[in-house]
Amino acid sequence: MTTLFDLDIKQLEAFACVISAGSVTAAAKALKRSQPTVSRLIQELEQSVGYPLFIRNGPRLHPTEEALQLHQYVQRALVSLQQVRHRAQEIGHQQHRPVRIAATPALAAGLLPQALAALDLQNKVQIISQSAEQTTHAIIAAEADIGLCSLPLEHHAVELHWIGQSRCVVALPQGDPLATAQQVTLSCLTGRRLIAPLNPLRLRGSLEKVLKKLRVAPHETIETNSSANILACVRAGLGVAILEPVTAWGLPLDGVVIRPLEEEIPYFFGVITPQGRQLSAAAQSLVTALETAAGNLLPAFQRLAPSEHQRVMRLINQD
């Protein structure tokens, strides 16, 4: 059985680099090691895990299915190790600890930069953009100091500082007949191709409930896990979108017109930190700056207390 001590860091670095570079030769150059050394490290790792990691085809290596599955964990471990190295150096030089922020792509790109711009930053900042579920997990595991994520956000290991509420909007291609309207009704979208978020457990579920209730049937749907992708598809004329407001107002895109919806489809998000961990002064300032930035960016923004979480979730989940 493979033990932790059988896995050498140099082997893992060689493995990750070969997958990224596509060949032992390119990996050797990137790692500044000889080609035979990298080949030996890969062979030793294969012996440790007990199965082949690459299919050899001449000078090139093709990762096996097992290698691709393993790679995501190896990459995560190497990033964590790199952070340990950096932190050790910072402690040695008495530097400020970086503020680590985990956020969904919409909040990381649409809201966070405006909040950071309002601060007199003295600390290094690390921003990790990932899914809502991964963002919450990063806070639960204390891998990040602050999390920005859509609801739900109730967990015993998470402290919820505040909930933000705003309204979803419609994104239209420039030149679309509806772009001249000051406000758009959902009924106008009947028969139109809809560019929609992929995750059914977040905003997508709320959108489908409202469309079903109003008997608005889009012609067909393009699905994606990124609000930026949604805007790009709208600009290309592939369809229209009912979009969360952070990306819509925070990342305006030429060729895309944003219009308010007559019907209210609320969008909820929150700011979270690890439960029981004392926040640095920089992190505390950022929590406040995010609220200010949201108020400046989002029309009809409301700040809700953490105690409102259960009520909001009942509202989201109601038929």
Short mmCIF file of C-alpha atoms in Angstrom, two decimals:
data_model
loop_
_atom_site.label_atom_id
_atom_site.label_comp_id
_atom_site.label_asym_id
_atom_site.label_seq_id
_atom_site.Cartn_x
_atom_site.Cartn_y
_atom_site.Cartn_z
CA MET A 1 0.00 0.00 0.00
CA THR A 2 1.28 3.47 -0.90
CA THR A 3 1.95 5.66 2.11
CA LEU A 4 2.38 9.40 2.35
CA PHE A 5 6.13 8.96 2.68
CA ASP A 6 6.28 7.14 -0.68
CA LEU A 7 5.16 10.32 -2.47
CA ASP A 8 8.09 12.63 -3.07
CA ILE A 9 7.43 16.31 -3.73
CA LYS A 10 9.85 16.30 -6.65
CA GLN A 11 7.89 13.41 -8.18
CA LEU A 12 4.63 15.32 -7.84
CA GLU A 13 6.16 18.47 -9.34
CA ALA A 14 7.50 16.47 -12.29
CA PHE A 15 4.13 14.78 -12.78
CA ALA A 16 2.20 18.08 -12.79
CA CYS A 17 4.73 19.74 -15.09
CA VAL A 18 4.68 16.92 -17.65
CA ILE A 19 0.88 17.13 -17.86
CA SER A 20 1.03 20.91 -18.27
CA ALA A 21 3.95 20.94 -20.72
CA GLY A 22 2.92 17.89 -22.73
CA SER A 23 6.33 16.24 -22.86
CA VAL A 24 9.23 15.24 -20.66
CA THR A 25 11.57 17.49 -22.65
CA ALA A 26 9.44 20.60 -22.09
CA ALA A 27 8.89 19.70 -18.43
CA ALA A 28 12.61 19.27 -17.90
CA LYS A 29 13.28 22.74 -19.29
CA ALA A 30 10.57 24.28 -17.09
CA LEU A 31 11.88 22.53 -13.97
CA LYS A 32 15.53 23.15 -14.91
CA ARG A 33 16.31 19.46 -14.55
CA SER A 34 17.68 16.91 -16.97
CA GLN A 35 15.31 14.87 -19.11
CA PRO A 36 16.47 11.53 -17.58
CA THR A 37 15.84 12.92 -14.10
CA VAL A 38 12.24 13.87 -14.95
CA SER A 39 11.64 10.48 -16.58
CA ARG A 40 12.98 8.74 -13.48
CA LEU A 41 10.76 10.81 -11.18
CA ILE A 42 7.69 9.88 -13.23
CA GLN A 43 8.60 6.19 -13.16
CA GLU A 44 9.13 6.30 -9.40
CA LEU A 45 5.73 7.98 -8.91
CA GLU A 46 4.06 5.32 -11.06
CA GLN A 47 5.67 2.64 -8.89
CA SER A 48 4.44 4.39 -5.75
CA VAL A 49 0.81 4.75 -6.86
CA GLY A 50 0.73 1.33 -8.49
CA TYR A 51 -0.62 2.19 -11.93
CA PRO A 52 0.62 3.86 -15.14
CA LEU A 53 0.17 7.61 -15.39
CA PHE A 54 1.18 8.12 -19.01
CA ILE A 55 0.84 6.31 -22.30
CA ARG A 56 4.11 6.64 -24.16
CA ASN A 57 3.93 7.42 -27.86
CA GLY A 58 7.41 8.21 -29.13
CA PRO A 59 8.75 11.39 -27.49
CA ARG A 60 5.34 12.47 -26.21
CA LEU A 61 3.39 11.27 -23.20
CA HIS A 62 -0.39 11.15 -23.00
CA PRO A 63 -1.88 11.15 -19.49
CA THR A 64 -4.10 8.22 -18.58
CA GLU A 65 -7.58 8.74 -17.15
CA GLU A 66 -6.19 7.93 -13.72
CA ALA A 67 -3.50 10.61 -14.18
CA LEU A 68 -6.07 13.26 -15.03
CA GLN A 69 -8.07 12.39 -11.92
CA LEU A 70 -4.95 12.49 -9.76
CA HIS A 71 -3.68 15.72 -11.29
CA GLN A 72 -6.37 17.94 -9.77
CA TYR A 73 -5.39 16.83 -6.26
CA VAL A 74 -1.67 17.07 -6.94
CA GLN A 75 -2.06 20.56 -8.35
CA ARG A 76 -4.04 21.67 -5.31
CA ALA A 77 -1.42 20.20 -2.95
CA LEU A 78 1.44 21.92 -4.79
CA VAL A 79 -0.35 25.28 -4.64
CA SER A 80 -0.90 24.81 -0.90
CA LEU A 81 2.76 23.95 -0.45
CA GLN A 82 3.77 27.05 -2.39
CA GLN A 83 1.61 29.14 -0.07
CA VAL A 84 3.38 27.57 2.92
CA ARG A 85 6.72 28.54 1.40
CA HIS A 86 5.60 32.11 0.80
CA ARG A 87 4.11 32.42 4.26
CA ALA A 88 7.31 31.11 5.87
CA GLN A 89 9.29 33.77 4.03
CA GLU A 90 6.79 36.48 5.04
CA ILE A 91 7.00 35.45 8.70
CA GLY A 92 10.78 35.52 8.52
CA HIS A 93 10.72 39.04 7.11
CA GLN A 94 7.86 40.15 9.41
CA GLN A 95 5.66 40.92 6.42
CA HIS A 96 1.89 41.29 6.54
CA ARG A 97 0.00 38.08 5.90
CA PRO A 98 -1.83 38.21 2.54
CA VAL A 99 -5.59 38.59 2.53
CA ARG A 100 -6.94 35.45 0.85
CA ILE A 101 -10.29 35.90 -0.87
CA ALA A 102 -12.42 33.14 -2.37
CA ALA A 103 -15.31 34.26 -4.57
CA THR A 104 -17.58 33.12 -7.33
CA PRO A 105 -16.51 34.45 -10.76
CA ALA A 106 -19.30 37.05 -10.88
CA LEU A 107 -18.49 38.52 -7.48
CA ALA A 108 -14.72 38.21 -7.95
CA ALA A 109 -14.81 40.20 -11.19
CA GLY A 110 -17.88 42.41 -10.81
CA LEU A 111 -17.77 43.58 -7.18
CA LEU A 112 -14.50 42.72 -5.46
CA PRO A 113 -12.15 45.01 -7.48
CA GLN A 114 -14.28 48.06 -6.68
CA ALA A 115 -14.14 47.26 -2.97
CA LEU A 116 -10.37 46.72 -3.06
CA ALA A 117 -9.88 50.00 -4.93
CA ALA A 118 -11.47 51.86 -2.01
CA LEU A 119 -8.90 50.52 0.46
CA ASP A 120 -5.36 51.66 1.23
CA LEU A 121 -3.92 48.22 0.65
CA GLN A 122 -0.87 47.33 2.70
CA ASN A 123 -1.27 43.56 2.47
CA LYS A 124 -0.75 41.26 -0.46
CA VAL A 125 -4.09 40.06 -1.82
CA GLN A 126 -4.80 36.61 -3.24
CA ILE A 127 -8.06 36.13 -5.19
CA ILE A 128 -9.31 32.64 -5.99
CA SER A 129 -12.29 32.50 -8.34
CA GLN A 130 -14.28 29.27 -8.15
CA SER A 131 -17.75 27.79 -7.92
CA ALA A 132 -20.17 28.67 -5.13
CA GLU A 133 -19.71 25.26 -3.53
CA GLN A 134 -15.91 25.48 -3.71
CA THR A 135 -15.96 29.02 -2.31
CA THR A 136 -17.97 27.92 0.71
CA HIS A 137 -15.66 24.95 1.23
CA ALA A 138 -12.60 27.24 1.17
CA ILE A 139 -14.07 29.18 4.09
CA ILE A 140 -15.14 26.06 5.99
CA ALA A 141 -11.61 24.68 5.63
CA ALA A 142 -10.11 28.10 6.51
CA GLU A 143 -8.24 28.13 3.21
CA ALA A 144 -9.44 31.69 2.62
CA ASP A 145 -10.03 34.67 4.93
CA ILE A 146 -13.10 36.06 3.18
CA GLY A 147 -15.66 34.45 0.88
CA LEU A 148 -18.12 36.07 -1.54
CA CYS A 149 -20.84 33.71 -2.63
CA SER A 150 -24.48 33.35 -3.56
CA LEU A 151 -26.84 31.77 -1.05
CA PRO A 152 -27.24 29.31 0.72
CA LEU A 153 -24.44 30.15 3.17
CA GLU A 154 -25.57 28.64 6.45
CA HIS A 155 -22.96 26.33 8.00
CA HIS A 156 -21.70 25.90 11.55
CA ALA A 157 -18.11 26.61 10.48
CA VAL A 158 -19.02 29.83 8.64
CA GLU A 159 -19.71 33.30 9.98
CA LEU A 160 -22.10 35.23 7.75
CA HIS A 161 -21.47 38.99 8.03
CA TRP A 162 -24.23 40.31 5.83
CA ILE A 163 -26.51 39.36 2.95
CA GLY A 164 -26.85 41.50 -0.15
CA GLN A 165 -30.02 41.63 -2.21
CA SER A 166 -30.46 43.13 -5.65
CA ARG A 167 -32.54 42.44 -8.77
CA CYS A 168 -31.75 40.36 -11.83
CA VAL A 169 -31.67 42.15 -15.17
CA VAL A 170 -32.00 41.34 -18.87
CA ALA A 171 -28.96 41.37 -21.16
CA LEU A 172 -29.71 42.08 -24.82
CA PRO A 173 -27.58 42.39 -27.96
CA GLN A 174 -27.12 45.97 -29.06
CA GLY A 175 -29.66 46.63 -31.78
CA ASP A 176 -32.21 44.20 -30.35
CA PRO A 177 -35.77 45.62 -30.59
CA LEU A 178 -36.15 45.32 -26.81
CA ALA A 179 -33.01 47.41 -26.21
CA THR A 180 -34.95 50.63 -26.75
CA ALA A 181 -37.33 49.86 -23.87
CA GLN A 182 -36.66 51.37 -20.46
CA GLN A 183 -37.85 48.16 -18.82
CA VAL A 184 -38.40 44.63 -20.13
CA THR A 185 -41.16 42.21 -19.19
CA LEU A 186 -40.51 38.49 -19.12
CA SER A 187 -43.37 37.83 -21.50
CA CYS A 188 -41.35 39.61 -24.21
CA LEU A 189 -38.81 36.79 -24.00
CA THR A 190 -41.23 34.07 -25.06
CA GLY A 191 -39.78 32.13 -27.95
CA ARG A 192 -36.35 33.75 -27.63
CA ARG A 193 -33.17 31.72 -27.22
CA LEU A 194 -32.08 32.07 -23.60
CA ILE A 195 -28.44 32.07 -22.43
CA ALA A 196 -28.72 30.61 -18.94
CA PRO A 197 -26.52 29.71 -15.95
CA LEU A 198 -25.75 26.01 -15.70
CA ASN A 199 -26.02 25.31 -11.96
CA PRO A 200 -29.64 24.34 -11.18
CA LEU A 201 -29.10 24.73 -7.42
CA ARG A 202 -28.37 28.46 -7.50
CA LEU A 203 -29.86 31.26 -9.62
CA ARG A 204 -30.93 28.92 -12.44
CA GLY A 205 -33.54 27.27 -10.23
CA SER A 206 -35.12 30.61 -9.31
CA LEU A 207 -35.23 31.71 -12.94
CA GLU A 208 -36.97 28.53 -14.06
CA LYS A 209 -39.61 28.84 -11.33
CA VAL A 210 -40.48 32.40 -12.38
CA LEU A 211 -40.57 31.55 -16.09
CA LYS A 212 -42.78 28.53 -15.43
CA LYS A 213 -45.14 30.54 -13.22
CA LEU A 214 -45.53 33.23 -15.89
CA ARG A 215 -45.72 30.62 -18.67
CA VAL A 216 -42.76 32.11 -20.49
CA ALA A 217 -41.20 29.40 -22.64
CA PRO A 218 -37.83 30.21 -24.23
CA HIS A 219 -37.27 28.70 -27.67
CA GLU A 220 -34.03 26.95 -26.73
CA THR A 221 -31.22 27.41 -24.24
CA ILE A 222 -27.45 27.76 -24.19
CA GLU A 223 -26.05 26.87 -20.75
CA THR A 224 -22.75 27.97 -19.21
CA ASN A 225 -21.19 28.16 -15.74
CA SER A 226 -19.87 31.70 -16.23
CA SER A 227 -21.71 35.04 -16.30
CA ALA A 228 -18.91 36.43 -18.46
CA ASN A 229 -19.64 33.67 -20.98
CA ILE A 230 -23.31 34.62 -20.86
CA LEU A 231 -22.50 38.23 -21.77
CA ALA A 232 -20.16 37.12 -24.56
CA CYS A 233 -22.88 34.90 -26.05
CA VAL A 234 -25.38 37.76 -25.86
CA ARG A 235 -22.95 40.11 -27.60
CA ALA A 236 -22.47 37.54 -30.37
CA GLY A 237 -26.22 37.59 -31.00
CA LEU A 238 -26.78 34.03 -29.80
CA GLY A 239 -29.70 35.01 -27.58
CA VAL A 240 -30.79 37.03 -24.57
CA ALA A 241 -30.15 36.43 -20.87
CA ILE A 242 -31.73 36.94 -17.50
CA LEU A 243 -28.59 37.73 -15.56
CA GLU A 244 -27.48 38.34 -11.97
CA PRO A 245 -26.81 42.07 -11.56
CA VAL A 246 -23.20 41.98 -10.31
CA THR A 247 -21.69 40.96 -13.64
CA ALA A 248 -24.23 43.03 -15.59
CA TRP A 249 -23.37 46.30 -13.85
CA GLY A 250 -19.85 45.49 -12.70
CA LEU A 251 -18.48 44.28 -16.04
CA PRO A 252 -20.22 46.31 -18.75
CA LEU A 253 -19.52 44.90 -22.19
CA ASP A 254 -19.62 46.83 -25.46
CA GLY A 255 -22.36 45.46 -27.67
CA VAL A 256 -24.54 44.38 -24.74
CA VAL A 257 -27.44 46.44 -23.39
CA ILE A 258 -28.60 45.89 -19.80
CA ARG A 259 -32.23 46.61 -18.96
CA PRO A 260 -34.18 46.29 -15.69
CA LEU A 261 -36.84 43.61 -15.44
CA GLU A 262 -40.40 44.62 -14.71
CA GLU A 263 -40.84 41.45 -12.67
CA GLU A 264 -38.61 41.18 -9.62
CA ILE A 265 -36.26 38.22 -9.56
CA PRO A 266 -34.09 38.75 -6.48
CA TYR A 267 -30.42 37.86 -6.37
CA PHE A 268 -28.88 37.15 -2.98
CA PHE A 269 -25.23 36.88 -2.03
CA GLY A 270 -23.24 37.11 1.17
CA VAL A 271 -19.88 37.79 2.75
CA ILE A 272 -18.51 34.98 4.92
CA THR A 273 -15.42 34.23 7.01
CA PRO A 274 -14.26 31.16 8.96
CA GLN A 275 -16.17 30.77 12.22
CA GLY A 276 -14.16 31.57 15.35
CA ARG A 277 -11.16 33.05 13.53
CA GLN A 278 -10.13 36.59 14.40
CA LEU A 279 -10.12 38.79 11.32
CA SER A 280 -7.16 40.93 10.47
CA ALA A 281 -7.68 44.67 10.22
CA ALA A 282 -7.35 44.41 6.44
CA ALA A 283 -10.04 41.71 6.25
CA GLN A 284 -12.39 43.69 8.50
CA SER A 285 -11.95 46.76 6.31
CA LEU A 286 -12.71 44.69 3.21
CA VAL A 287 -15.96 43.35 4.69
CA THR A 288 -17.14 46.95 5.12
CA ALA A 289 -15.79 48.09 1.74
CA LEU A 290 -17.69 45.30 -0.03
CA GLU A 291 -20.96 46.56 1.41
CA THR A 292 -20.21 50.11 0.30
CA ALA A 293 -19.18 48.95 -3.18
CA ALA A 294 -22.36 46.87 -3.55
CA GLY A 295 -24.48 49.87 -2.59
CA ASN A 296 -22.74 52.04 -5.17
CA LEU A 297 -22.85 49.42 -7.93
CA LEU A 298 -26.22 47.70 -7.67
CA PRO A 299 -29.54 49.50 -8.18
CA ALA A 300 -32.02 48.89 -5.35
CA PHE A 301 -29.33 47.17 -3.28
CA GLN A 302 -30.41 46.09 0.18
CA ARG A 303 -28.22 44.94 3.05
CA LEU A 304 -29.86 42.20 5.09
CA ALA A 305 -28.77 40.97 8.50
CA PRO A 306 -27.34 37.44 8.82
CA SER A 307 -30.43 36.48 10.82
CA GLU A 308 -32.46 36.91 7.62
CA HIS A 309 -30.83 33.87 6.02
CA GLN A 310 -33.61 31.39 6.84
CA ARG A 311 -36.31 33.77 5.63
CA VAL A 312 -34.43 34.39 2.41
CA MET A 313 -33.98 30.67 1.81
CA ARG A 314 -37.72 30.08 2.29
CA LEU A 315 -38.32 32.81 -0.29
CA ILE A 316 -35.86 31.21 -2.73
CA ASN A 317 -37.27 27.71 -2.29
CA GLN A 318 -40.95 28.55 -2.42
CA ASP A 319 -42.86 27.40 -5.50
#
